[in-house]
Amino acid sequence: MYKSIFVTYNRDSLIGQNTALRLQTISNLYGHTVYLPARHINQFDGVNEETKKRISQSSVIVAFGLEDLTLTMQAELQYATTLNKPIIAIYYKELGHTMDFKGYKNKQEIFIDYYDTESALHQIAKFLGALPESKTSKNEIGATEAIIGIGLGLLALWALSKVKS
């Protein structure tokens, strides 16, 4: 069942954290769950048990790789790969790759262009549509696409609001 997303971001990333929190709030209004890392429990560079539980309960992992990754975010993604979770990695186009998945295949890497989020949405939809579960969970897959699309929109709004007139 595709009703839950785990969203990871760098601990010190204001845009990553704000986007993840807004996605969590919006998704709850529509019966979808967005899990966030439980980093308040301890501040070490690893994955605590609560975060592991949230990752394992999630259908899809979304990673905001909008800057260089912290060790904590790297550890969360590594844990997700051990569970063979589908991962959608979103990069800022100007920065390029910030994650190294070491040959992990169950992922889609997206380079976001804040002026053209439509291309990113199409890539995400294609990736989610190809997952085996997509044949039996069309509504949940559609909701997952919509929530991730909202996240892309929030990122674009943030970036465009930073552009000097």
PDB file of C-alpha atoms in Angstrom:
ATOM      1  CA  MET A   1       0.000   0.000   0.000  1.00  0.00           C
ATOM      2  CA  TYR A   2       1.450   3.339  -1.073  1.00  0.00           C
ATOM      3  CA  LYS A   3       0.119   5.720   1.535  1.00  0.00           C
ATOM      4  CA  SER A   4       3.327   6.788   3.218  1.00  0.00           C
ATOM      5  CA  ILE A   5       6.436   8.695   2.235  1.00  0.00           C
ATOM      6  CA  PHE A   6       9.614   9.217   4.230  1.00  0.00           C
ATOM      7  CA  VAL A   7      11.193  12.600   3.467  1.00  0.00           C
ATOM      8  CA  THR A   8      14.819  13.144   4.384  1.00  0.00           C
ATOM      9  CA  TYR A   9      16.807  16.362   4.168  1.00  0.00           C
ATOM     10  CA  ASN A  10      19.958  17.838   5.632  1.00  0.00           C
ATOM     11  CA  ARG A  11      19.576  18.711   9.304  1.00  0.00           C
ATOM     12  CA  ASP A  12      20.799  22.286   8.775  1.00  0.00           C
ATOM     13  CA  SER A  13      18.845  22.897   5.553  1.00  0.00           C
ATOM     14  CA  LEU A  14      16.146  25.448   6.219  1.00  0.00           C
ATOM     15  CA  ILE A  15      14.515  24.914   2.812  1.00  0.00           C
ATOM     16  CA  GLY A  16      14.650  21.117   3.127  1.00  0.00           C
ATOM     17  CA  GLN A  17      13.203  21.124   6.626  1.00  0.00           C
ATOM     18  CA  ASN A  18      10.479  23.687   5.843  1.00  0.00           C
ATOM     19  CA  THR A  19       9.437  21.845   2.693  1.00  0.00           C
ATOM     20  CA  ALA A  20       9.303  18.508   4.521  1.00  0.00           C
ATOM     21  CA  LEU A  21       7.225  19.973   7.368  1.00  0.00           C
ATOM     22  CA  ARG A  22       4.774  21.575   4.940  1.00  0.00           C
ATOM     23  CA  LEU A  23       4.446  18.321   3.002  1.00  0.00           C
ATOM     24  CA  GLN A  24       3.714  16.490   6.233  1.00  0.00           C
ATOM     25  CA  THR A  25       0.978  18.966   7.148  1.00  0.00           C
ATOM     26  CA  ILE A  26      -0.622  18.991   3.683  1.00  0.00           C
ATOM     27  CA  SER A  27      -0.523  15.199   3.298  1.00  0.00           C
ATOM     28  CA  ASN A  28      -2.244  14.648   6.647  1.00  0.00           C
ATOM     29  CA  LEU A  29      -5.202  16.694   5.420  1.00  0.00           C
ATOM     30  CA  TYR A  30      -5.775  14.092   2.697  1.00  0.00           C
ATOM     31  CA  GLY A  31      -5.135  10.870   4.605  1.00  0.00           C
ATOM     32  CA  HIS A  32      -1.596  10.349   3.366  1.00  0.00           C
ATOM     33  CA  THR A  33       1.372  10.058   5.725  1.00  0.00           C
ATOM     34  CA  VAL A  34       4.701  11.833   5.415  1.00  0.00           C
ATOM     35  CA  TYR A  35       7.259  10.599   7.917  1.00  0.00           C
ATOM     36  CA  LEU A  36      10.208  12.792   8.841  1.00  0.00           C
ATOM     37  CA  PRO A  37      13.467  11.802  10.542  1.00  0.00           C
ATOM     38  CA  ALA A  38      13.287  11.740  14.351  1.00  0.00           C
ATOM     39  CA  ARG A  39      16.468  13.715  14.762  1.00  0.00           C
ATOM     40  CA  HIS A  40      15.440  15.422  17.991  1.00  0.00           C
ATOM     41  CA  ILE A  41      15.922  12.137  19.861  1.00  0.00           C
ATOM     42  CA  ASN A  42      19.703  12.314  19.600  1.00  0.00           C
ATOM     43  CA  GLN A  43      22.139  14.355  17.581  1.00  0.00           C
ATOM     44  CA  PHE A  44      24.632  11.722  16.403  1.00  0.00           C
ATOM     45  CA  ASP A  45      25.618  11.131  12.779  1.00  0.00           C
ATOM     46  CA  GLY A  46      23.612   7.965  12.313  1.00  0.00           C
ATOM     47  CA  VAL A  47      20.066   6.633  12.224  1.00  0.00           C
ATOM     48  CA  ASN A  48      18.210   6.235  15.503  1.00  0.00           C
ATOM     49  CA  GLU A  49      15.664   3.464  16.060  1.00  0.00           C
ATOM     50  CA  GLU A  50      12.620   5.732  15.630  1.00  0.00           C
ATOM     51  CA  THR A  51      13.880   6.949  12.256  1.00  0.00           C
ATOM     52  CA  LYS A  52      14.576   3.346  11.193  1.00  0.00           C
ATOM     53  CA  LYS A  53      10.989   2.473  12.115  1.00  0.00           C
ATOM     54  CA  ARG A  54       9.660   5.386  10.046  1.00  0.00           C
ATOM     55  CA  ILE A  55      11.773   4.413   7.044  1.00  0.00           C
ATOM     56  CA  SER A  56      10.635   0.786   7.230  1.00  0.00           C
ATOM     57  CA  GLN A  57       6.950   1.860   7.445  1.00  0.00           C
ATOM     58  CA  SER A  58       7.278   4.059   4.354  1.00  0.00           C
ATOM     59  CA  SER A  59       6.427   3.035   0.822  1.00  0.00           C
ATOM     60  CA  VAL A  60       8.723   5.556  -0.870  1.00  0.00           C
ATOM     61  CA  ILE A  61      11.734   7.577   0.264  1.00  0.00           C
ATOM     62  CA  VAL A  62      12.146  11.155  -0.975  1.00  0.00           C
ATOM     63  CA  ALA A  63      15.528  12.799  -0.437  1.00  0.00           C
ATOM     64  CA  PHE A  64      16.124  16.517  -0.835  1.00  0.00           C
ATOM     65  CA  GLY A  65      19.780  16.616  -1.922  1.00  0.00           C
ATOM     66  CA  LEU A  66      19.762  20.351  -2.471  1.00  0.00           C
ATOM     67  CA  GLU A  67      23.208  20.785  -0.931  1.00  0.00           C
ATOM     68  CA  ASP A  68      26.051  18.545   0.234  1.00  0.00           C
ATOM     69  CA  LEU A  69      24.753  15.704   2.405  1.00  0.00           C
ATOM     70  CA  THR A  70      25.309  15.400   6.124  1.00  0.00           C
ATOM     71  CA  LEU A  71      26.474  12.080   7.541  1.00  0.00           C
ATOM     72  CA  THR A  72      23.049  11.611   9.132  1.00  0.00           C
ATOM     73  CA  MET A  73      21.218  11.940   5.823  1.00  0.00           C
ATOM     74  CA  GLN A  74      23.706   9.594   4.157  1.00  0.00           C
ATOM     75  CA  ALA A  75      23.085   7.028   6.908  1.00  0.00           C
ATOM     76  CA  GLU A  76      19.298   7.326   6.495  1.00  0.00           C
ATOM     77  CA  LEU A  77      19.567   6.711   2.759  1.00  0.00           C
ATOM     78  CA  GLN A  78      21.948   3.811   3.282  1.00  0.00           C
ATOM     79  CA  TYR A  79      19.470   2.231   5.699  1.00  0.00           C
ATOM     80  CA  ALA A  80      16.658   2.674   3.145  1.00  0.00           C
ATOM     81  CA  THR A  81      18.758   0.846   0.527  1.00  0.00           C
ATOM     82  CA  THR A  82      19.190  -2.130   2.886  1.00  0.00           C
ATOM     83  CA  LEU A  83      15.379  -2.405   2.895  1.00  0.00           C
ATOM     84  CA  ASN A  84      15.245  -2.021  -0.917  1.00  0.00           C
ATOM     85  CA  LYS A  85      12.963   1.008  -0.606  1.00  0.00           C
ATOM     86  CA  PRO A  86      12.227   2.992  -3.771  1.00  0.00           C
ATOM     87  CA  ILE A  87      14.133   6.289  -3.486  1.00  0.00           C
ATOM     88  CA  ILE A  88      13.460   9.548  -5.297  1.00  0.00           C
ATOM     89  CA  ALA A  89      16.500  11.802  -4.978  1.00  0.00           C
ATOM     90  CA  ILE A  90      15.865  15.446  -5.818  1.00  0.00           C
ATOM     91  CA  TYR A  91      18.904  17.551  -6.665  1.00  0.00           C
ATOM     92  CA  TYR A  92      19.312  21.227  -7.326  1.00  0.00           C
ATOM     93  CA  LYS A  93      20.334  21.375 -10.999  1.00  0.00           C
ATOM     94  CA  GLU A  94      23.128  23.900 -10.401  1.00  0.00           C
ATOM     95  CA  LEU A  95      24.786  21.770  -7.702  1.00  0.00           C
ATOM     96  CA  GLY A  96      24.567  18.378  -9.407  1.00  0.00           C
ATOM     97  CA  HIS A  97      24.831  14.986  -7.691  1.00  0.00           C
ATOM     98  CA  THR A  98      25.228  15.129  -3.942  1.00  0.00           C
ATOM     99  CA  MET A  99      24.363  11.484  -3.199  1.00  0.00           C
ATOM    100  CA  ASP A 100      26.272   8.327  -4.006  1.00  0.00           C
ATOM    101  CA  PHE A 101      24.026   5.263  -4.161  1.00  0.00           C
ATOM    102  CA  LYS A 102      26.886   2.876  -5.030  1.00  0.00           C
ATOM    103  CA  GLY A 103      25.001   0.989  -7.745  1.00  0.00           C
ATOM    104  CA  TYR A 104      21.613   0.902  -5.996  1.00  0.00           C
ATOM    105  CA  LYS A 105      19.025   0.393  -8.730  1.00  0.00           C
ATOM    106  CA  ASN A 106      15.659   1.097  -7.032  1.00  0.00           C
ATOM    107  CA  LYS A 107      15.984   4.878  -7.330  1.00  0.00           C
ATOM    108  CA  GLN A 108      15.150   7.831  -9.540  1.00  0.00           C
ATOM    109  CA  GLU A 109      17.445  10.846  -9.501  1.00  0.00           C
ATOM    110  CA  ILE A 110      15.796  14.129 -10.455  1.00  0.00           C
ATOM    111  CA  PHE A 111      17.558  17.392 -11.244  1.00  0.00           C
ATOM    112  CA  ILE A 112      15.132  20.172 -10.430  1.00  0.00           C
ATOM    113  CA  ASP A 113      14.953  23.252 -12.549  1.00  0.00           C
ATOM    114  CA  TYR A 114      12.832  25.677 -10.551  1.00  0.00           C
ATOM    115  CA  TYR A 115      11.566  27.242 -13.770  1.00  0.00           C
ATOM    116  CA  ASP A 116      10.423  23.870 -15.176  1.00  0.00           C
ATOM    117  CA  THR A 117       9.149  21.451 -12.547  1.00  0.00           C
ATOM    118  CA  GLU A 118       6.956  19.660 -15.125  1.00  0.00           C
ATOM    119  CA  SER A 119       9.889  17.599 -16.394  1.00  0.00           C
ATOM    120  CA  ALA A 120      10.689  16.451 -12.856  1.00  0.00           C
ATOM    121  CA  LEU A 121       7.046  15.500 -12.270  1.00  0.00           C
ATOM    122  CA  HIS A 122       7.007  13.368 -15.419  1.00  0.00           C
ATOM    123  CA  GLN A 123      10.150  11.525 -14.317  1.00  0.00           C
ATOM    124  CA  ILE A 124       8.668  10.876 -10.878  1.00  0.00           C
ATOM    125  CA  ALA A 125       5.378   9.630 -12.344  1.00  0.00           C
ATOM    126  CA  LYS A 126       7.216   7.287 -14.709  1.00  0.00           C
ATOM    127  CA  PHE A 127       9.353   5.884 -11.856  1.00  0.00           C
ATOM    128  CA  LEU A 128       6.382   5.340  -9.526  1.00  0.00           C
ATOM    129  CA  GLY A 129       4.286   3.883 -12.349  1.00  0.00           C
ATOM    130  CA  ALA A 130       6.957   1.280 -13.045  1.00  0.00           C
ATOM    131  CA  LEU A 131       6.999  -0.028  -9.463  1.00  0.00           C
ATOM    132  CA  PRO A 132       5.323  -3.448  -9.089  1.00  0.00           C
ATOM    133  CA  GLU A 133       2.870  -2.103  -6.513  1.00  0.00           C
ATOM    134  CA  SER A 134       1.618   0.580  -8.914  1.00  0.00           C
ATOM    135  CA  LYS A 135      -0.634  -1.946 -10.675  1.00  0.00           C
ATOM    136  CA  THR A 136      -2.696  -2.570  -7.529  1.00  0.00           C
ATOM    137  CA  SER A 137      -2.393   0.816  -5.809  1.00  0.00           C
ATOM    138  CA  LYS A 138      -3.194   3.354  -8.534  1.00  0.00           C
ATOM    139  CA  ASN A 139      -4.937   5.785  -6.157  1.00  0.00           C
ATOM    140  CA  GLU A 140      -2.110   5.675  -3.629  1.00  0.00           C
ATOM    141  CA  ILE A 141       0.516   6.085  -6.362  1.00  0.00           C
ATOM    142  CA  GLY A 142      -1.415   9.068  -7.697  1.00  0.00           C
ATOM    143  CA  ALA A 143      -1.543  10.621  -4.231  1.00  0.00           C
ATOM    144  CA  THR A 144       2.183  10.006  -3.788  1.00  0.00           C
ATOM    145  CA  GLU A 145       2.881  11.727  -7.113  1.00  0.00           C
ATOM    146  CA  ALA A 146       0.693  14.664  -6.089  1.00  0.00           C
ATOM    147  CA  ILE A 147       2.396  15.093  -2.717  1.00  0.00           C
ATOM    148  CA  ILE A 148       5.872  14.960  -4.232  1.00  0.00           C
ATOM    149  CA  GLY A 149       4.653  17.413  -6.889  1.00  0.00           C
ATOM    150  CA  ILE A 150       3.533  19.772  -4.130  1.00  0.00           C
ATOM    151  CA  GLY A 151       7.024  19.470  -2.647  1.00  0.00           C
ATOM    152  CA  LEU A 152       8.566  20.406  -5.988  1.00  0.00           C
ATOM    153  CA  GLY A 153       6.200  23.359  -6.196  1.00  0.00           C
ATOM    154  CA  LEU A 154       7.152  24.509  -2.701  1.00  0.00           C
ATOM    155  CA  LEU A 155      10.836  24.302  -3.629  1.00  0.00           C
ATOM    156  CA  ALA A 156      10.198  26.292  -6.805  1.00  0.00           C
ATOM    157  CA  LEU A 157       8.258  28.963  -4.893  1.00  0.00           C
ATOM    158  CA  TRP A 158      11.102  29.269  -2.419  1.00  0.00           C
ATOM    159  CA  ALA A 159      13.735  29.545  -5.137  1.00  0.00           C
ATOM    160  CA  LEU A 160      11.736  32.009  -7.225  1.00  0.00           C
ATOM    161  CA  SER A 161      11.055  34.192  -4.192  1.00  0.00           C
ATOM    162  CA  LYS A 162      14.832  34.448  -3.720  1.00  0.00           C
ATOM    163  CA  VAL A 163      15.377  35.773  -7.251  1.00  0.00           C
ATOM    164  CA  LYS A 164      16.157  39.489  -7.197  1.00  0.00           C
ATOM    165  CA  SER A 165      13.853  41.626  -9.263  1.00  0.00           C
TER     166      SER A 165
END
